[in-house]
Short mmCIF file of C-alpha atoms and ligand atoms in Angstrom, two decimals:
data_model
loop_
_atom_site.label_atom_id
_atom_site.label_comp_id
_atom_site.label_asym_id
_atom_site.label_seq_id
_atom_site.Cartn_x
_atom_site.Cartn_y
_atom_site.Cartn_z
CA MET A 1 36.97 -3.10 6.53
CA LYS A 2 35.47 -4.29 3.26
CA TYR A 3 34.42 -0.92 1.82
CA ARG A 4 35.62 2.60 2.42
CA ARG A 5 32.57 4.57 1.25
CA ILE A 6 29.10 3.14 0.66
CA ILE A 7 26.08 4.68 -1.03
CA VAL A 8 22.91 3.47 0.68
CA TRP A 9 20.12 3.79 -1.83
CA PHE A 10 16.70 4.18 -0.17
CA ARG A 11 13.65 2.87 -2.03
CA ASN A 12 10.59 1.49 -0.25
CA ASP A 13 12.52 1.25 3.00
CA LEU A 14 12.30 4.83 4.24
CA ARG A 15 13.28 4.18 7.84
CA LEU A 16 16.20 3.91 10.24
CA LEU A 17 14.75 1.17 12.42
CA ASP A 18 14.98 -2.44 11.18
CA ASN A 19 16.74 -1.38 8.03
CA GLU A 20 19.27 -4.12 7.28
CA THR A 21 20.72 -2.27 4.30
CA LEU A 22 21.57 0.77 6.38
CA PHE A 23 22.55 -1.25 9.42
CA LYS A 24 25.02 -3.44 7.50
CA ALA A 25 26.57 -0.45 5.76
CA SER A 26 27.03 1.42 9.04
CA GLN A 27 28.30 -1.65 10.84
CA MET A 28 31.17 -1.99 8.37
CA GLY A 29 32.62 1.21 9.71
CA ALA A 30 32.58 2.71 6.23
CA GLU A 31 31.43 6.22 5.38
CA THR A 32 27.78 5.98 4.41
CA ILE A 33 26.00 8.26 1.97
CA PRO A 34 22.20 7.87 2.18
CA VAL A 35 20.50 8.69 -1.13
CA TYR A 36 16.96 8.83 -2.49
CA CYS A 37 16.34 9.21 -6.19
CA PHE A 38 13.10 10.63 -7.60
CA ASP A 39 12.54 8.55 -10.70
CA PRO A 40 10.55 10.49 -13.35
CA ARG A 41 9.03 7.23 -14.59
CA HIS A 42 7.04 6.99 -11.35
CA PHE A 43 5.30 10.25 -12.20
CA GLU A 44 4.40 9.55 -15.82
CA LYS A 45 0.85 9.15 -17.08
CA THR A 46 -0.61 5.64 -17.29
CA GLU A 47 -1.99 4.23 -20.55
CA ILE A 48 -5.48 5.23 -19.47
CA GLY A 49 -4.42 8.78 -18.81
CA PHE A 50 -4.07 9.44 -15.08
CA PRO A 51 -0.79 9.98 -13.23
CA LYS A 52 0.92 6.78 -12.07
CA THR A 53 1.48 8.55 -8.75
CA GLY A 54 -1.43 10.82 -7.87
CA ALA A 55 -1.32 13.84 -5.56
CA HIS A 56 -2.23 12.06 -2.29
CA ARG A 57 0.42 9.41 -2.75
CA ALA A 58 3.07 11.87 -3.91
CA LYS A 59 2.37 14.11 -0.91
CA PHE A 60 2.73 11.20 1.51
CA LEU A 61 5.98 10.15 -0.20
CA PHE A 62 7.48 13.64 -0.05
CA GLU A 63 6.61 13.86 3.66
CA ALA A 64 8.30 10.52 4.27
CA ILE A 65 11.44 11.71 2.51
CA ARG A 66 11.47 14.94 4.52
CA ASP A 67 11.12 12.95 7.72
CA LEU A 68 13.96 10.61 6.81
CA ARG A 69 16.19 13.51 5.85
CA SER A 70 15.46 15.30 9.08
CA GLN A 71 16.28 12.15 11.08
CA PHE A 72 19.64 11.90 9.31
CA ARG A 73 20.30 15.60 9.83
CA ASP A 74 19.62 15.17 13.55
CA ARG A 75 22.41 12.60 13.52
CA GLU A 76 24.97 14.73 11.71
CA SER A 77 24.35 12.98 8.46
CA ASP A 78 22.07 13.80 5.51
CA LEU A 79 19.90 12.28 2.81
CA LEU A 80 21.00 13.21 -0.69
CA LEU A 81 18.19 13.75 -3.14
CA LEU A 82 18.69 13.02 -6.81
CA ARG A 83 16.32 13.24 -9.76
CA GLY A 84 16.58 10.91 -12.73
CA LYS A 85 16.94 7.22 -13.43
CA PRO A 86 18.54 5.61 -10.37
CA GLU A 87 20.47 3.08 -12.47
CA GLU A 88 22.31 6.04 -14.06
CA GLU A 89 22.32 8.67 -11.32
CA LEU A 90 23.63 6.40 -8.57
CA VAL A 91 26.59 5.17 -10.56
CA THR A 92 27.49 8.70 -11.62
CA LEU A 93 27.31 9.78 -7.99
CA ALA A 94 29.38 6.81 -6.83
CA GLU A 95 32.07 7.69 -9.35
CA ARG A 96 32.06 11.35 -8.39
CA LEU A 97 32.30 10.60 -4.66
CA GLU A 98 34.63 7.67 -5.14
CA ALA A 99 32.27 5.32 -3.36
CA ASP A 100 33.23 1.72 -3.73
CA ALA A 101 29.82 0.15 -3.11
CA ILE A 102 26.08 0.72 -3.52
CA PHE A 103 23.75 -1.02 -1.06
CA PHE A 104 20.01 -1.28 -1.62
CA SER A 105 16.95 -3.32 -0.73
CA ARG A 106 15.71 -5.94 -3.13
CA GLU A 107 12.35 -5.48 -4.82
CA VAL A 108 10.08 -8.04 -6.40
CA THR A 109 8.39 -6.77 -9.52
CA SER A 110 9.74 -6.42 -13.01
CA GLU A 111 10.22 -2.66 -13.41
CA GLU A 112 12.21 -2.54 -10.19
CA ARG A 113 14.16 -5.71 -10.93
CA THR A 114 15.11 -4.39 -14.36
CA ILE A 115 16.48 -1.26 -12.70
CA ASP A 116 18.40 -3.39 -10.18
CA ARG A 117 19.98 -5.48 -12.91
CA SER A 118 20.90 -2.47 -14.97
CA LEU A 119 22.42 -0.74 -11.93
CA GLU A 120 24.40 -3.86 -11.02
CA LYS A 121 25.71 -4.18 -14.56
CA VAL A 122 26.82 -0.56 -14.98
CA ALA A 123 28.29 -0.43 -11.46
CA TRP A 124 30.19 -3.64 -12.07
CA SER A 125 31.65 -2.28 -15.31
CA LYS A 126 33.03 0.68 -13.31
CA GLY A 127 34.43 -1.46 -10.53
CA ILE A 128 31.75 -0.45 -8.00
CA ALA A 129 30.34 -3.26 -5.88
CA THR A 130 26.61 -3.69 -5.27
CA GLU A 131 24.91 -5.54 -2.43
CA SER A 132 21.18 -6.00 -2.04
CA PHE A 133 19.11 -7.05 0.96
CA TRP A 134 15.65 -8.57 1.35
CA GLN A 135 13.72 -6.59 3.90
CA SER A 136 10.12 -5.94 2.92
CA THR A 137 8.36 -8.98 4.38
CA LEU A 138 7.59 -10.37 7.82
CA TYR A 139 9.14 -13.73 7.00
CA HIS A 140 12.52 -13.53 5.31
CA ILE A 141 12.66 -15.02 1.84
CA ASP A 142 15.60 -17.24 2.87
CA ASP A 143 13.52 -18.71 5.70
CA LEU A 144 10.63 -19.92 3.55
CA PRO A 145 10.12 -23.63 3.98
CA PHE A 146 9.78 -24.06 0.19
CA PRO A 147 11.67 -22.77 -2.87
CA ILE A 148 10.09 -19.57 -4.14
CA ASN A 149 8.91 -21.25 -7.35
CA GLN A 150 6.98 -23.71 -5.21
CA THR A 151 5.22 -21.08 -3.10
CA PRO A 152 1.77 -22.56 -2.40
CA GLU A 153 -0.86 -20.99 -4.62
CA ILE A 154 -3.50 -21.11 -1.91
CA PHE A 155 -3.15 -18.64 0.94
CA THR A 156 -4.16 -21.07 3.69
CA GLN A 157 -1.52 -23.56 2.61
CA PHE A 158 1.07 -20.81 2.43
CA ARG A 159 0.17 -19.54 5.90
CA LYS A 160 0.06 -22.94 7.58
CA ASN A 161 3.41 -23.87 6.09
CA ILE A 162 5.25 -20.78 7.23
CA GLU A 163 3.56 -20.68 10.62
CA LYS A 164 4.63 -24.25 11.25
CA LEU A 165 8.05 -24.35 9.68
CA SER A 166 9.44 -20.85 9.76
CA SER A 167 9.93 -18.04 12.25
CA VAL A 168 10.20 -14.28 12.15
CA ARG A 169 13.73 -12.92 12.45
CA ALA A 170 14.55 -10.28 15.05
CA SER A 171 14.53 -6.69 13.81
CA TYR A 172 17.70 -4.64 13.37
CA PRO A 173 18.28 -1.74 15.75
CA GLN A 174 18.92 1.76 14.49
CA PRO A 175 22.59 2.19 13.64
CA GLU A 176 24.34 3.97 16.48
CA GLN A 177 26.30 6.38 14.39
CA PHE A 178 26.79 7.41 10.82
CA LYS A 179 30.01 8.45 9.20
CA PHE A 180 28.94 10.99 6.66
CA PRO A 181 31.59 12.60 4.40
CA ARG A 182 30.09 16.07 4.62
CA LYS A 183 32.97 17.93 3.01
CA LEU A 184 32.42 15.98 -0.20
CA ILE A 185 28.77 16.93 -0.38
CA PRO A 186 28.08 20.64 -0.11
CA ILE A 187 24.65 20.42 -1.83
CA SER A 188 22.20 17.69 -1.01
CA GLY A 189 19.20 18.43 -3.29
CA GLU A 190 15.61 19.43 -2.62
CA VAL A 191 12.34 17.55 -2.11
CA PRO A 192 10.22 18.34 -5.19
CA GLU A 193 6.93 20.21 -4.96
CA LEU A 194 3.73 18.58 -6.20
CA GLU A 195 3.68 21.08 -9.09
CA THR A 196 7.02 19.71 -10.29
CA TYR A 197 5.05 16.70 -11.50
CA GLY A 198 1.94 18.60 -12.55
CA LEU A 199 0.01 17.65 -9.38
CA GLU A 200 -2.18 19.86 -7.23
CA GLU A 201 -2.23 20.08 -3.45
CA PRO A 202 -5.17 17.96 -2.21
CA GLU A 203 -7.93 19.89 -0.48
CA PHE A 204 -8.54 19.53 3.25
CA VAL A 205 -11.33 16.98 3.83
CA ARG A 206 -13.05 17.01 7.19
CA GLU A 207 -14.57 13.53 6.76
CA LYS A 208 -11.28 11.67 6.27
CA VAL A 209 -10.54 8.72 8.57
CA MET A 210 -7.42 10.36 9.98
CA GLU A 211 -4.42 12.55 9.16
CA PHE A 212 -1.83 10.40 7.45
CA ASP A 213 1.58 12.05 7.78
CA GLY A 214 4.36 10.44 5.82
CA GLY A 215 7.51 9.25 7.53
CA GLU A 216 8.88 6.78 10.04
CA ARG A 217 8.25 8.90 13.10
CA ALA A 218 4.56 9.36 12.22
CA GLY A 219 4.32 5.58 11.58
CA LEU A 220 5.80 4.81 14.99
CA ARG A 221 3.40 7.30 16.58
CA ARG A 222 0.52 5.45 14.93
CA ILE A 223 1.66 2.17 16.52
CA GLN A 224 1.82 3.96 19.83
CA SER A 225 -1.65 5.45 19.52
CA TYR A 226 -3.43 2.40 18.05
CA PHE A 227 -1.84 -0.31 20.22
CA TRP A 228 -0.92 1.43 23.44
CA GLU A 229 -2.82 4.66 24.05
CA GLY A 230 -6.09 3.60 22.41
CA ASP A 231 -5.67 -0.08 23.35
CA HIS A 232 -7.47 -1.06 20.13
CA LEU A 233 -5.50 -4.17 19.23
CA LYS A 234 -7.49 -6.40 21.58
CA GLU A 235 -10.65 -5.79 19.52
CA TYR A 236 -9.10 -5.59 16.04
CA LYS A 237 -10.80 -8.74 14.72
CA GLU A 238 -14.24 -7.43 15.60
CA THR A 239 -13.71 -3.91 14.28
CA ARG A 240 -11.51 -4.44 11.20
CA ASN A 241 -14.43 -4.39 8.77
CA GLY A 242 -15.46 -0.90 9.81
CA MET A 243 -15.43 2.11 7.53
CA ILE A 244 -15.65 5.29 9.63
CA GLY A 245 -12.92 6.79 11.79
CA ALA A 246 -9.30 6.13 12.61
CA ASP A 247 -9.44 3.10 14.84
CA TYR A 248 -11.53 0.37 13.22
CA SER A 249 -8.27 -0.99 11.76
CA SER A 250 -4.60 -0.27 12.26
CA LYS A 251 -4.09 2.07 9.24
CA PHE A 252 -0.48 0.90 9.12
CA SER A 253 -0.64 0.24 5.38
CA PRO A 254 0.64 3.60 4.03
CA TRP A 255 3.71 3.42 6.26
CA LEU A 256 4.26 -0.23 5.40
CA ALA A 257 3.98 0.50 1.69
CA LEU A 258 6.87 2.98 1.74
CA GLY A 259 8.78 1.00 4.32
CA CYS A 260 8.49 3.74 6.96
CA LEU A 261 7.47 0.84 9.21
CA SER A 262 8.75 -2.69 8.87
CA PRO A 263 6.36 -5.61 9.42
CA ARG A 264 8.82 -7.06 11.93
CA ILE A 265 8.62 -3.97 14.12
CA ILE A 266 4.82 -4.30 14.13
CA TYR A 267 5.14 -8.01 14.89
CA GLU A 268 7.43 -7.33 17.84
CA GLU A 269 5.01 -4.71 19.18
CA VAL A 270 2.12 -7.21 18.89
CA LYS A 271 4.15 -9.73 20.87
CA ARG A 272 4.95 -7.11 23.52
CA TYR A 273 1.25 -6.18 23.68
CA GLU A 274 0.39 -9.87 24.14
CA ARG A 275 2.83 -10.09 27.03
CA GLN A 276 1.91 -6.83 28.70
CA ARG A 277 -1.81 -6.37 27.95
CA LYS A 278 -3.74 -9.19 26.32
CA LYS A 279 -3.35 -12.09 23.92
CA ASN A 280 -6.43 -13.13 21.97
CA GLN A 281 -7.82 -13.82 18.47
CA SER A 282 -7.48 -10.15 17.60
CA THR A 283 -3.79 -9.91 18.40
CA TYR A 284 -3.20 -12.98 16.24
CA TRP A 285 -5.38 -11.57 13.46
CA LEU A 286 -3.19 -8.56 12.86
CA ILE A 287 -0.27 -10.91 12.23
CA PHE A 288 -2.56 -13.03 10.05
CA GLU A 289 -3.17 -9.97 7.88
CA LEU A 290 0.54 -9.25 7.66
CA ILE A 291 0.93 -12.79 6.36
CA TRP A 292 -1.51 -11.91 3.55
CA ARG A 293 0.84 -9.10 2.69
CA ASP A 294 3.79 -11.53 2.58
CA TYR A 295 1.77 -13.99 0.55
CA PHE A 296 1.07 -11.50 -2.24
CA ARG A 297 4.73 -10.50 -2.29
CA PHE A 298 5.97 -14.06 -2.64
CA ILE A 299 3.28 -14.90 -5.20
CA CYS A 300 4.45 -11.89 -7.24
CA LYS A 301 8.02 -13.08 -6.96
CA LYS A 302 6.95 -16.52 -8.15
CA HIS A 303 4.86 -15.37 -11.10
CA GLY A 304 6.78 -12.26 -12.16
CA ASP A 305 5.12 -10.02 -14.73
CA ARG A 306 2.04 -12.18 -15.08
CA ILE A 307 0.39 -10.39 -12.16
CA PHE A 308 -0.01 -7.34 -14.38
CA HIS A 309 -1.43 -9.25 -17.32
CA LEU A 310 -5.07 -9.24 -18.15
CA GLU A 311 -5.14 -13.06 -18.12
CA GLY A 312 -3.48 -13.04 -14.67
CA ILE A 313 -1.84 -16.20 -13.44
CA LYS A 314 -4.85 -18.30 -14.36
CA ASN A 315 -4.59 -17.52 -18.07
CA THR A 316 -8.24 -16.61 -18.38
CA LYS A 317 -9.69 -15.32 -21.66
CA ASP A 318 -10.25 -11.60 -22.27
CA SER A 319 -13.95 -10.91 -22.00
CA TRP A 320 -13.77 -7.47 -20.40
CA ARG A 321 -15.50 -4.26 -21.44
CA ARG A 322 -13.43 -1.14 -22.00
CA ASP A 323 -15.98 1.61 -21.74
CA SER A 324 -14.23 4.82 -20.71
CA ALA A 325 -17.43 6.68 -19.80
CA ASP A 326 -18.66 3.91 -17.48
CA PHE A 327 -15.18 3.58 -15.98
CA GLU A 328 -15.06 7.30 -15.29
CA ARG A 329 -18.40 7.17 -13.48
CA TRP A 330 -16.91 4.48 -11.24
CA CYS A 331 -13.75 6.53 -10.58
CA GLU A 332 -15.74 9.66 -9.79
CA GLY A 333 -18.23 7.97 -7.45
CA GLN A 334 -21.16 8.62 -9.80
CA THR A 335 -22.45 5.10 -10.46
CA GLY A 336 -25.77 5.76 -8.75
CA VAL A 337 -25.07 2.95 -6.26
CA PRO A 338 -24.50 4.79 -2.97
CA PHE A 339 -22.33 2.19 -1.22
CA VAL A 340 -19.94 2.13 -4.20
CA ASP A 341 -19.99 5.88 -4.74
CA ALA A 342 -19.30 6.72 -1.10
CA ASN A 343 -16.19 4.55 -1.13
CA MET A 344 -14.95 5.88 -4.46
CA ARG A 345 -15.42 9.47 -3.29
CA GLU A 346 -13.49 8.74 -0.11
CA LEU A 347 -10.65 7.33 -2.20
CA LYS A 348 -10.57 10.29 -4.56
CA LEU A 349 -10.73 12.88 -1.80
CA THR A 350 -8.35 11.25 0.70
CA GLY A 351 -6.24 8.55 -0.99
CA PHE A 352 -7.56 5.91 1.44
CA MET A 353 -10.39 3.38 1.50
CA SER A 354 -11.19 0.59 3.98
CA ASN A 355 -10.60 -3.03 3.07
CA ARG A 356 -14.37 -3.65 3.03
CA GLY A 357 -14.79 -0.76 0.61
CA ARG A 358 -12.01 -2.00 -1.67
CA GLN A 359 -13.52 -5.47 -1.94
CA ASN A 360 -16.89 -4.02 -2.84
CA VAL A 361 -15.92 -1.38 -5.36
CA ALA A 362 -13.53 -3.78 -7.08
CA SER A 363 -16.19 -6.48 -7.31
CA PHE A 364 -18.68 -3.92 -8.61
CA LEU A 365 -16.30 -2.82 -11.36
CA VAL A 366 -15.43 -6.31 -12.57
CA ASN A 367 -18.58 -8.29 -11.82
CA ASP A 368 -21.42 -5.80 -12.16
CA LEU A 369 -19.91 -3.53 -14.82
CA GLY A 370 -17.69 -6.17 -16.46
CA ILE A 371 -14.90 -3.62 -16.91
CA ASP A 372 -11.24 -4.61 -17.36
CA TRP A 373 -9.86 -5.30 -13.87
CA THR A 374 -6.44 -3.84 -14.82
CA TRP A 375 -8.09 -0.44 -15.25
CA GLY A 376 -9.33 -0.61 -11.69
CA ALA A 377 -5.91 -1.69 -10.43
CA SER A 378 -4.23 1.20 -12.29
CA TYR A 379 -6.65 3.71 -10.81
CA PHE A 380 -5.97 2.39 -7.31
CA GLU A 381 -2.24 2.59 -8.05
CA SER A 382 -2.60 6.27 -8.82
CA GLN A 383 -4.80 7.12 -5.84
CA LEU A 384 -3.93 4.96 -2.84
CA ILE A 385 -1.49 6.42 -0.35
CA ASP A 386 -0.77 2.83 0.68
CA TYR A 387 -0.23 1.64 -2.88
CA ASP A 388 1.89 -1.48 -2.75
CA VAL A 389 2.53 -3.12 -6.07
CA CYS A 390 2.09 -6.71 -4.83
CA SER A 391 -0.83 -6.13 -2.46
CA ASN A 392 -2.69 -4.04 -5.01
CA TRP A 393 -2.24 -6.13 -8.13
CA GLY A 394 -2.50 -9.36 -6.13
CA ASN A 395 -5.81 -8.37 -4.54
CA TRP A 396 -7.16 -7.13 -7.85
CA MET A 397 -6.25 -10.44 -9.53
CA TYR A 398 -8.22 -12.17 -6.81
CA VAL A 399 -11.30 -10.01 -7.28
CA GLY A 400 -10.92 -10.14 -11.06
CA GLY A 401 -11.04 -13.93 -10.85
CA VAL A 402 -7.68 -14.30 -12.60
CA GLY A 403 -5.63 -15.03 -9.49
CA ASN A 404 -5.15 -18.13 -7.44
CA ASP A 405 -8.34 -18.00 -5.44
CA PRO A 406 -9.83 -21.44 -4.82
CA ARG A 407 -13.29 -19.85 -4.81
CA GLU A 408 -14.46 -19.52 -8.41
CA ASN A 409 -16.57 -16.42 -8.03
CA ARG A 410 -15.78 -13.55 -5.68
CA TYR A 411 -19.02 -11.73 -6.31
CA PHE A 412 -20.04 -9.26 -3.64
CA ASN A 413 -23.74 -8.48 -3.47
CA ILE A 414 -23.41 -4.75 -2.88
CA LEU A 415 -26.73 -4.25 -1.15
CA ARG A 416 -26.24 -7.18 1.16
CA GLN A 417 -22.77 -5.91 1.98
CA ALA A 418 -24.24 -2.46 2.65
CA LYS A 419 -26.79 -4.07 4.95
CA ASN A 420 -24.08 -5.88 6.90
CA TYR A 421 -21.53 -3.10 7.09
CA ASP A 422 -23.47 0.17 6.84
CA LYS A 423 -26.93 -0.74 8.03
CA ASN A 424 -28.08 2.75 8.93
CA GLY A 425 -26.28 4.39 6.03
CA GLU A 426 -23.99 6.51 8.18
CA TYR A 427 -21.00 5.90 5.96
CA VAL A 428 -22.92 6.79 2.79
CA ARG A 429 -24.37 9.88 4.46
CA LEU A 430 -20.83 11.03 5.28
CA TRP A 431 -19.64 10.96 1.67
CA ILE A 432 -22.80 11.63 -0.35
CA PRO A 433 -24.35 14.78 1.08
CA GLU A 434 -26.94 14.97 -1.69
CA LEU A 435 -28.59 11.83 -0.23
CA ALA A 436 -28.07 12.76 3.42
CA LYS A 437 -31.73 13.42 4.16
CA ILE A 438 -32.78 9.85 3.32
CA GLN A 439 -33.37 8.00 6.58
CA GLY A 440 -31.79 4.69 7.68
CA PHE A 441 -31.03 1.91 5.24
CA ASP A 442 -33.18 3.50 2.53
CA ILE A 443 -30.18 5.63 1.60
CA GLN A 444 -28.52 2.51 0.16
CA HIS A 445 -31.25 2.00 -2.48
CA PRO A 446 -32.78 5.36 -3.34
CA TRP A 447 -34.40 3.91 -6.47
CA ASP A 448 -36.98 2.21 -4.24
CA LEU A 449 -38.22 5.47 -2.67
CA SER A 450 -41.71 6.72 -3.46
CA THR A 451 -42.15 10.09 -5.15
CA ALA A 452 -43.26 11.58 -1.84
CA GLN A 453 -40.19 10.22 -0.03
CA MET A 454 -37.91 11.56 -2.77
CA LYS A 455 -39.48 14.95 -2.46
CA GLU A 456 -39.12 15.00 1.28
CA ALA A 457 -35.44 13.99 1.03
CA GLU A 458 -34.89 16.54 -1.76
CA VAL A 459 -33.54 13.89 -4.11
CA GLN A 460 -34.16 13.76 -7.84
CA LEU A 461 -32.65 10.66 -9.38
CA GLY A 462 -30.94 11.50 -12.63
CA LYS A 463 -30.55 15.13 -11.50
CA SER A 464 -29.31 15.60 -7.95
CA TYR A 465 -27.89 12.05 -7.87
CA PRO A 466 -27.35 9.66 -10.83
CA GLN A 467 -29.65 6.82 -11.81
CA ALA A 468 -28.02 3.51 -10.87
CA MET A 469 -25.86 1.95 -13.60
CA VAL A 470 -27.00 -1.51 -12.53
CA ASP A 471 -30.48 -2.72 -11.78
CA PHE A 472 -30.48 -4.08 -8.23
CA GLU A 473 -34.19 -4.49 -7.92
CA GLY A 474 -35.15 -7.55 -5.88
CA VAL A 475 -31.62 -8.52 -4.83
CA LEU A 476 -32.12 -7.90 -1.15
C1 FAD B 1 -8.71 -4.37 -4.60
C2 FAD B 1 -7.79 -4.22 -3.41
C3 FAD B 1 -6.62 -3.47 -3.53
C4 FAD B 1 -5.75 -3.35 -2.43
N1 FAD B 1 -4.61 -2.61 -2.58
C5 FAD B 1 -3.74 -2.52 -1.54
C6 FAD B 1 -2.53 -1.79 -1.66
O1 FAD B 1 -2.20 -1.23 -2.71
N2 FAD B 1 -1.73 -1.69 -0.56
C7 FAD B 1 -2.03 -2.32 0.62
O2 FAD B 1 -1.26 -2.21 1.59
N3 FAD B 1 -3.15 -3.05 0.74
C8 FAD B 1 -4.01 -3.17 -0.29
N4 FAD B 1 -5.16 -3.89 -0.13
C9 FAD B 1 -5.37 -4.67 1.11
C10 FAD B 1 -6.13 -3.99 2.25
O3 FAD B 1 -7.33 -3.44 1.77
C11 FAD B 1 -5.31 -2.89 2.94
O4 FAD B 1 -4.05 -3.40 3.29
C12 FAD B 1 -5.98 -2.41 4.23
O5 FAD B 1 -7.27 -1.96 3.94
C13 FAD B 1 -5.15 -1.30 4.84
O6 FAD B 1 -5.74 -0.80 6.01
P1 FAD B 1 -5.12 -1.11 7.44
O7 FAD B 1 -3.65 -0.85 7.42
O8 FAD B 1 -5.93 -0.40 8.43
O9 FAD B 1 -5.32 -2.68 7.50
P2 FAD B 1 -5.41 -3.66 8.76
O10 FAD B 1 -6.72 -4.35 8.68
O11 FAD B 1 -5.08 -2.98 10.01
O12 FAD B 1 -4.30 -4.76 8.43
C14 FAD B 1 -2.94 -4.66 8.88
C15 FAD B 1 -2.01 -4.79 7.70
O13 FAD B 1 -2.14 -6.07 7.09
C16 FAD B 1 -1.94 -5.97 5.68
N5 FAD B 1 -3.15 -6.40 4.97
C17 FAD B 1 -4.43 -6.41 5.43
N6 FAD B 1 -5.27 -6.93 4.49
C18 FAD B 1 -4.49 -7.23 3.42
C19 FAD B 1 -4.76 -7.79 2.14
N7 FAD B 1 -5.99 -8.16 1.75
N8 FAD B 1 -3.73 -7.94 1.28
C20 FAD B 1 -2.47 -7.58 1.63
N9 FAD B 1 -2.16 -7.07 2.83
C21 FAD B 1 -3.15 -6.89 3.71
C22 FAD B 1 -1.68 -4.49 5.40
O14 FAD B 1 -0.29 -4.30 5.34
C23 FAD B 1 -2.29 -3.79 6.60
O15 FAD B 1 -1.69 -2.55 6.88
C24 FAD B 1 -6.06 -4.01 -1.22
C25 FAD B 1 -7.25 -4.74 -1.12
C26 FAD B 1 -8.10 -4.84 -2.19
C27 FAD B 1 -9.36 -5.64 -2.06
#
């Protein structure tokens, strides 16, 4: 037996299934002490003034922690909850409990890596071993057919390379038993309340796409309902650009972001579905999208901090506007462009937005308003329940034109997009009740209505709904 007592530090891997860190610790026969640490830095205000972790995301996180704790408690173990800087708290705990090792999963981006290094250094100075494991991607970093610093810049090249030359490892089963030194740990800490971090409980919103409950068990239930009960996977490619309801896309992202689900578990379920139900373009496409997720993670690993920089990885010049009032109108869904506003209101009220919506509102902010793309990325970071540092900042770099997109200009013509994806205006009608009486596609461009039509729909531009910030006349 290599270690006697191991602290397993949970980060964005809040699950029992396919958790190599936990599995390896348990397999050693050592006593394992599962720990989560609430880091106050995650709840600070950003430079532009909103909380780094907003209420929707914090709520989802706290639910995931409660779920993990309850799963451990069902197995005669527990999840210890600490508050403070993990690089300090974990070493103090290890010393107090005489643990001889700390295991954790490896992260990619700089803030997390700095914490890892600091933890490793302090632990080492106290004679405590550390071991870290890579477990956030579909393809393991050690199986990439190229060194990380030669990760192809273009997605298609990346995908073709790994599909041809690599394979997905099998997932780890849940550990069979945990040895938990209960007598050493009489108090295990509490999950904070939203108020602890100055956040308010989000209101109930009837229009939301679905109930997102944090935690591994809810994530596994979602696989069950989307793949098996609803049988939606076979039509995923055709429906994935939808915007209303639970089943136009998988909605796995919030659980993936916190590691409640692993991409390998989803992959294995897709393969099982292909064997037992149907194999087609749609079943492949879900894996294709998971490869996008991997791609952004490996690109972040390759380029480090540059993904957060205004110039991105392309080193483009700063020509952005920083107009707080205009930015706030975008955040609040008050731009006067219904397709943008509907999506931004959904985000604010629920913490979720479809992929189609994200592409459009991001393009509107950077291309139509010319506002600093990093502001948009920071707002998404605060709001999205599926916030994932690499997917968020990577996608924003793309839209901002500072990433590695071979296409020079990712401009989305908002009205044409609205025509393709919300032709009758049902989505806009759902989120902008003040326009609800406008019929059909007219709701997407209220500025073209006649005075009589406005009156009939009870709309007064500039009063009941804002004048558009951008002139879209003649673009259709
Ligand atoms: C500006 C912008 C910001 C984004 N920020 C995030 C983010 O913070 N977190 C996040 O998970 N996704 C982000 N995305 C990607 C994408 O919009 C979401 O993953 C997707 O909408 C989640 O819904 P779903 O799980 O139903 O996706 P599905 O269509 O069912 O896709 C399955 C899974 O594939 C992955 N995936 C799909 N599209 C992408 C993509 N473009 N990039 C990376 N992974 C993808 C996700 O893990 C997703 O859960 C962002 C996209 C844009 C344009």
